[in-house]
Short mmCIF file of C-alpha atoms and ligand atoms in Angstrom, two decimals:
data_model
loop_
_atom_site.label_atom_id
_atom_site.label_comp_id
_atom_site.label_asym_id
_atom_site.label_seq_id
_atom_site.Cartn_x
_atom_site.Cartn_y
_atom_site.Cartn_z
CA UNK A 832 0.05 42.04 141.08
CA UNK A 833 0.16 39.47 143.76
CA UNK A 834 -2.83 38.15 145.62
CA UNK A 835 -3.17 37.27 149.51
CA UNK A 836 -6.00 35.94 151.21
CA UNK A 837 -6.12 37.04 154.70
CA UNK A 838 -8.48 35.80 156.97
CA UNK A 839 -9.52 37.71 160.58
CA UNK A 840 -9.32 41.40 158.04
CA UNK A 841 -11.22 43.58 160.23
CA UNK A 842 -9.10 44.84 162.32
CA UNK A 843 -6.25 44.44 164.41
CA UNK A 844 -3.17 42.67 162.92
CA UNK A 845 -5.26 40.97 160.14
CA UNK A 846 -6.35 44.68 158.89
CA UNK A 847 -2.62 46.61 159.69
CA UNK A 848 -1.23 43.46 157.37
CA UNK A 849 -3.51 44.22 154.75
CA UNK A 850 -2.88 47.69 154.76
CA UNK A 851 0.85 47.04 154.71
CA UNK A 852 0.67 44.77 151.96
CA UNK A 853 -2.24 46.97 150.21
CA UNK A 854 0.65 49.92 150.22
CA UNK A 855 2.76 47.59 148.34
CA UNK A 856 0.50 47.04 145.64
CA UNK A 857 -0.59 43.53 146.66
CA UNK A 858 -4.37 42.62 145.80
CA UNK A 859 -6.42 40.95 148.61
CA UNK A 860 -8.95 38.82 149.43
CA UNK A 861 -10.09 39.66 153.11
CA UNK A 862 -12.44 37.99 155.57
CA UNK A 863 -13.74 38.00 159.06
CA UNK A 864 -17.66 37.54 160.77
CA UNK A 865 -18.75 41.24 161.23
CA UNK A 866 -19.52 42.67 157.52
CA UNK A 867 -19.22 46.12 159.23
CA UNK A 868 -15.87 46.61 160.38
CA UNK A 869 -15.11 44.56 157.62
CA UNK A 870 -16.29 46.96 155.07
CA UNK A 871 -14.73 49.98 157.09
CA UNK A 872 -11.51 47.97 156.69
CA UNK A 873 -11.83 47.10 153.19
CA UNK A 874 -12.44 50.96 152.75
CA UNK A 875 -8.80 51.62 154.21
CA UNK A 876 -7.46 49.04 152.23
CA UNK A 877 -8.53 50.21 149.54
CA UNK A 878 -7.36 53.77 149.56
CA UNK A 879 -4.14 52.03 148.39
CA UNK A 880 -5.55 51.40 145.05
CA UNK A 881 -4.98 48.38 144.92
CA UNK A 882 -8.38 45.65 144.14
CA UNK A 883 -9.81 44.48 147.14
CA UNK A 884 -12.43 41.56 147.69
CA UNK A 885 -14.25 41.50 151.02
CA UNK A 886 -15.90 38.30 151.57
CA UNK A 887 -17.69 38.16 155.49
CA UNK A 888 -18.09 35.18 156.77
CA UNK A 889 -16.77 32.50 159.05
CA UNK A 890 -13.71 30.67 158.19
CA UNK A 891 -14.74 27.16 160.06
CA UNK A 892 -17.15 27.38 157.09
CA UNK A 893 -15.97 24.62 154.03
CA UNK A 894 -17.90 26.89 151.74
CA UNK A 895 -16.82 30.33 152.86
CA UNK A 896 -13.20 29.41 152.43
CA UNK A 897 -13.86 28.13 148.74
CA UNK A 898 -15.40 31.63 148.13
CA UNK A 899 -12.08 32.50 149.08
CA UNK A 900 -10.04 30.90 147.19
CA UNK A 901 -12.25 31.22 144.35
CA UNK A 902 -12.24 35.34 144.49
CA UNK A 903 -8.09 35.42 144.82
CA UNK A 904 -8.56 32.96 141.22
CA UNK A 905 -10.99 35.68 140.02
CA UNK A 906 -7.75 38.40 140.89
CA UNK A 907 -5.10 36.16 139.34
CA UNK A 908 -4.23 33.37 141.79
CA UNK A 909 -3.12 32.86 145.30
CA UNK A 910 0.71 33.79 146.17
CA UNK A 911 0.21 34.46 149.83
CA UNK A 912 -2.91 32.48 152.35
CA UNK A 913 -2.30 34.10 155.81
CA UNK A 914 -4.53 32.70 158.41
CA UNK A 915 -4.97 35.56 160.99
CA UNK A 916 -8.68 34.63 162.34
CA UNK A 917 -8.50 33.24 165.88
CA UNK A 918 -10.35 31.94 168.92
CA UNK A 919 -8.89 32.11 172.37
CA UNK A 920 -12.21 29.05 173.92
CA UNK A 921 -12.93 31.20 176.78
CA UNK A 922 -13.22 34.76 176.96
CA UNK A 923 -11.96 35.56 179.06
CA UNK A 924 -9.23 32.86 179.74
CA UNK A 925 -9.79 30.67 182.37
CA UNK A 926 -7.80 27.89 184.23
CA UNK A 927 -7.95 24.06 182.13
CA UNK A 928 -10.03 22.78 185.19
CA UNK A 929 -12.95 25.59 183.84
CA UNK A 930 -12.20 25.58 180.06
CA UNK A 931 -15.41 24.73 178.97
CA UNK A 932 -14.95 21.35 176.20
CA UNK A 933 -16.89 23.37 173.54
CA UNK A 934 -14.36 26.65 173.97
CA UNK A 935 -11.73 24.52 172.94
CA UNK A 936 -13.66 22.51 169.96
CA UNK A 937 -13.80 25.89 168.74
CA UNK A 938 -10.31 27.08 169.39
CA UNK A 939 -8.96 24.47 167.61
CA UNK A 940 -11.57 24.56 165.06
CA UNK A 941 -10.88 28.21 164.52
CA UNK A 942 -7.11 27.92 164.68
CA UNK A 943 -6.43 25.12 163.32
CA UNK A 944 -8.67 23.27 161.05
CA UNK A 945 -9.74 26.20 159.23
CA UNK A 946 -6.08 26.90 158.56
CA UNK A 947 -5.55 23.49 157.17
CA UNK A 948 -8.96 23.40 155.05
CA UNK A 949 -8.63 26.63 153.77
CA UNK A 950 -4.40 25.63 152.94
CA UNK A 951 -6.16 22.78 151.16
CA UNK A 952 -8.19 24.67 149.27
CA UNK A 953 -5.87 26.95 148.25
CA UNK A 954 -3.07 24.26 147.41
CA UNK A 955 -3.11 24.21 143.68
CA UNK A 956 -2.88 27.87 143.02
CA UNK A 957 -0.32 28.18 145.84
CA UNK A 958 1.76 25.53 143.93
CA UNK A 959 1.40 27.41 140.39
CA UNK A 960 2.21 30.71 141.87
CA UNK A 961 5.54 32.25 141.14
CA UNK A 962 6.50 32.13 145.28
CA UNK A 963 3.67 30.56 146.37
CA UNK A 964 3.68 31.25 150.93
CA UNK A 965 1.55 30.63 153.77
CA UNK A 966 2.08 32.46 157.02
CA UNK A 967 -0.20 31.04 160.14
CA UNK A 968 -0.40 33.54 163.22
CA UNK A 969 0.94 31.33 166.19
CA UNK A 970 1.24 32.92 169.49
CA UNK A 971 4.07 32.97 172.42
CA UNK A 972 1.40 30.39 174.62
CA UNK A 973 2.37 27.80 171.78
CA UNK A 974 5.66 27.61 172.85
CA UNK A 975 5.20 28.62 176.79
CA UNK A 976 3.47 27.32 179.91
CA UNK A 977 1.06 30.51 180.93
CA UNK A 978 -1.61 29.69 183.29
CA UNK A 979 -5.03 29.96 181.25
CA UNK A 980 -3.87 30.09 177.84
CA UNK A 981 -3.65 26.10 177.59
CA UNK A 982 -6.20 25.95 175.40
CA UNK A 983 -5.76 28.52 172.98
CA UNK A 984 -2.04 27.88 173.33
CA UNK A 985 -2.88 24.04 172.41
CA UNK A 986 -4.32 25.15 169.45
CA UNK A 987 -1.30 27.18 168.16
CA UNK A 988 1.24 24.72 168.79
CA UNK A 989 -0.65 22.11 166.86
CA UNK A 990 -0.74 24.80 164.18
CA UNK A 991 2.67 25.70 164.25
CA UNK A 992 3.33 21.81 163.90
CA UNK A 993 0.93 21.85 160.90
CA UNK A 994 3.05 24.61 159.35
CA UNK A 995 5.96 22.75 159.60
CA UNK A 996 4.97 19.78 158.33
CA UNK A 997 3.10 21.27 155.56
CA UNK A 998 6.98 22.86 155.16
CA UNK A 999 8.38 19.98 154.40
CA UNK A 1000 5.57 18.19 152.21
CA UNK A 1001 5.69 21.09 149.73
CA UNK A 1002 9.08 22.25 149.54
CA UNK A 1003 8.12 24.67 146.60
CA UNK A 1004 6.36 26.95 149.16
CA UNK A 1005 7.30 28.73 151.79
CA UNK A 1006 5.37 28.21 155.00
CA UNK A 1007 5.93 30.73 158.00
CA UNK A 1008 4.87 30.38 161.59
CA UNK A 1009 4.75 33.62 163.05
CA UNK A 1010 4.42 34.75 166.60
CA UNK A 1011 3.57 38.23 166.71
CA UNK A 1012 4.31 39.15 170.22
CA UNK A 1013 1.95 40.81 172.51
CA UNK A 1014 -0.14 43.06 170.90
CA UNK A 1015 -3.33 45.80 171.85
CA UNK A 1016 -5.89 44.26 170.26
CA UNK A 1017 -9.61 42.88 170.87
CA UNK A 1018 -8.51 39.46 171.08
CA UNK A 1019 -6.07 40.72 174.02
CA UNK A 1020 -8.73 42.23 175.60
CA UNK A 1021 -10.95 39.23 175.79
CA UNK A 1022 -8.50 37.69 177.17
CA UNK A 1023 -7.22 39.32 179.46
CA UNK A 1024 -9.25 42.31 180.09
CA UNK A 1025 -8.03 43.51 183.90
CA UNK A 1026 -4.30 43.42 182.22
CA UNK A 1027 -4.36 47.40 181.05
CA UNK A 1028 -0.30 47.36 180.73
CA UNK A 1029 0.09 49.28 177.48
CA UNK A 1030 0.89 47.08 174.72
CA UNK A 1031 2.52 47.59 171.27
CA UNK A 1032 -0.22 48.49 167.99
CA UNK A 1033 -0.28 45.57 165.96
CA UNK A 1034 0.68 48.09 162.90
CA UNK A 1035 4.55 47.87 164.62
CA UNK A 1036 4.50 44.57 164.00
CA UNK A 1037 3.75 44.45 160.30
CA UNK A 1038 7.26 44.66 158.82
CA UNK A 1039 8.54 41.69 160.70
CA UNK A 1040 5.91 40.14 158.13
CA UNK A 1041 6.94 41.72 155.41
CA UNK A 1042 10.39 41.02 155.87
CA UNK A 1043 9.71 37.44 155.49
CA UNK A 1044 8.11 38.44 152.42
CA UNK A 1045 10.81 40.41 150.79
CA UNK A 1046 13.73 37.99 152.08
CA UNK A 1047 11.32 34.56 152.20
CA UNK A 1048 13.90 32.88 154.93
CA UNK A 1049 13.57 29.27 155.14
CA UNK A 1050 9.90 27.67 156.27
CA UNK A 1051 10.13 27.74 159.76
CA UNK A 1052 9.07 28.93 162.87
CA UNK A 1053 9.70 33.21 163.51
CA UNK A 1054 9.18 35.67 166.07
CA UNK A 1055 8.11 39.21 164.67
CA UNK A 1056 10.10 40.61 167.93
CA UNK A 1057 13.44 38.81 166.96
CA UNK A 1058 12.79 39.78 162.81
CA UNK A 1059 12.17 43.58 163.78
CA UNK A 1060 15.51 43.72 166.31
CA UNK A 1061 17.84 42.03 163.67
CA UNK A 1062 15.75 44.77 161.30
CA UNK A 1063 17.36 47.48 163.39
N1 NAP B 325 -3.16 40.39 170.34
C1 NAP B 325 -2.14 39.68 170.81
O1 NAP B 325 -1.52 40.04 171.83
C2 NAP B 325 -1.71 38.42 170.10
C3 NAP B 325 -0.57 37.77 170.57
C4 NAP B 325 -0.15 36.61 169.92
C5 NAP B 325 -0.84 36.14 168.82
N2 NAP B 325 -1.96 36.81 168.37
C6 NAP B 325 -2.63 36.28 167.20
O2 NAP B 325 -2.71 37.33 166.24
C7 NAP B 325 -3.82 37.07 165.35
C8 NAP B 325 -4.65 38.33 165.20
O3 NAP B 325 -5.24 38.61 166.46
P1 NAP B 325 -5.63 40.09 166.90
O4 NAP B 325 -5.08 40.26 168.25
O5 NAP B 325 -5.33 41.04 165.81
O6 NAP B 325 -7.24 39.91 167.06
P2 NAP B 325 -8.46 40.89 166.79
O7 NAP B 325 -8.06 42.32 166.74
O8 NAP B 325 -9.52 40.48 167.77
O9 NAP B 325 -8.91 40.49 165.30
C9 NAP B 325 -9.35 39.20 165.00
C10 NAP B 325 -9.92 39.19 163.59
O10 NAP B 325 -10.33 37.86 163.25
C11 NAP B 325 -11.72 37.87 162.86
N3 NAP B 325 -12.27 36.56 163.19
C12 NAP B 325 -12.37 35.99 164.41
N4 NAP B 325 -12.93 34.77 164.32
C13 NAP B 325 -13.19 34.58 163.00
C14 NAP B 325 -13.78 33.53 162.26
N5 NAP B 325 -14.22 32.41 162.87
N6 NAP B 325 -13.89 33.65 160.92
C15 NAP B 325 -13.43 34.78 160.29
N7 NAP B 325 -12.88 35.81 160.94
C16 NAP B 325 -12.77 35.71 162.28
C17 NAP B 325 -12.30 39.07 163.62
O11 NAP B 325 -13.49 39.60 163.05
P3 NAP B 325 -14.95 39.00 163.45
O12 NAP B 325 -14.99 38.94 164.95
O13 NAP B 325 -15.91 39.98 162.85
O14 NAP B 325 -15.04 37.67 162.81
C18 NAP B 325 -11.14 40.06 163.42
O15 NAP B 325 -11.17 40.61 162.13
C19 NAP B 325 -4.55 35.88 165.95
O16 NAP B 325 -4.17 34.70 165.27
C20 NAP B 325 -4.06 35.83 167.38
O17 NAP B 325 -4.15 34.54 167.93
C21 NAP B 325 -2.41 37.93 168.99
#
């Protein structure tokens, strides 16, 4: 069976893409901070039959991510890393005059070097895998000018230019960007919490990811909006 490590498994999209993949007889290596929720998730996951490994912990952590890696080796290998995990620096968001310096040290921290440490430790099973991918969770504020989300939205675009370098370095992979659209989650809450327009589950989003599994389009950059209409 395959093996993905997903980090940020507790809930939201992290957990509805483990689930999905879980269904489809994928084994997984999850992670996020909270060991409760995690567990709870893992539970879920797990009703699938498939083997799960729930590892809490942070991801900015070196050693946490080679526990990682070293659990998906323990399953068979690494085919799919998807970093999910994120930090938005302020919660909730606030203007760049008021982002506080240490909010976005840990955005990008979160976001970004995590993603690249735990891609580098995860490199040469990725590379021996049959269809080795990696799929980073980028967000709309990469690409657009909203007030507040400079921060957070700093940190995706430099993660979405990570993943495309990283495309082109190792041509034998596949390496998504993904922006999952707006989603009701915790993280949107903390964000954003006077904005109570209903938003979509992040569970509707999943098979715009799993498209990209079953078809694995070029590297690039994707909206799961634009996969799930051309899905239609
Ligand atoms: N929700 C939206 O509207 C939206 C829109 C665009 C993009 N996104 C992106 O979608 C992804 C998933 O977000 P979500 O909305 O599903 O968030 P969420 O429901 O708040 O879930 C975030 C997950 O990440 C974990 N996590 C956070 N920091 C972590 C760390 N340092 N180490 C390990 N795990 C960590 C959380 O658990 P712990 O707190 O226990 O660690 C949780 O499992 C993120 O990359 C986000 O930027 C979301």
């Amino acid at each position: 069976m395959p093996v993905a490590i997903i980090t940020g498994a507790s809930k939201g999209l992290g957990e509805a893409l483990a689930r999905g993949l879980a269904e489809r007889g994928w084994d997984l290596v999850l992670d996020a901070r909270d060991p409760v929720p995690l567990a709870e998730a893992a539970g879920l996951v797990s009703a699938h039959g498939t083997r799960v490994t729930v590892l809490p912990g942070d991801v900015t952590d070196a050693a946490h991510r080679a526990e990682l890696v070293a659990a998906a080796w323990r399953l068979g290998g690494v085919d799919l890393v998807v970093h999910n995990a994120s930090a938005l620096g302020a919660e909730p968001l606030v203007p760049l005059e008021e982002l506080p310096l240490d909010g976005l040290r840990r955005a990008l921290e979160v976001n970004l070097v995590a993603a690249l440490g735990l891609v580098q430790e995860a490199l040469p099973l990725l590379r021996s895998a049959a269809a080795g991918a990696v799929l980073v969770v980028s967000s709309d504020a990469a690409a657009e000018a909203y007030p507040t989300w400079g921060g957070y939205g700093a940190s995706k675009a430099a993660l979405d230019q990570l993943a495309a370098v990283l495309a082109v370095e190792e041509p034998g992979l596949r390496v998504w960007s993904v922006d999952p659209g707006d989603m009701a989650t915790d993280l949107y809450a903390a964000a954003v919490p006077d904005d109570d327009d209903p938003r979509p589950e992040p569970a509707t989003v999943v098979p715009a990811f799993l498209r990209l599994l079953d078809e694995r389009p070029a590297s690039g950059r994707y909206g799961a909006p634009a996969l799930l209409e051309e899905r239609r």
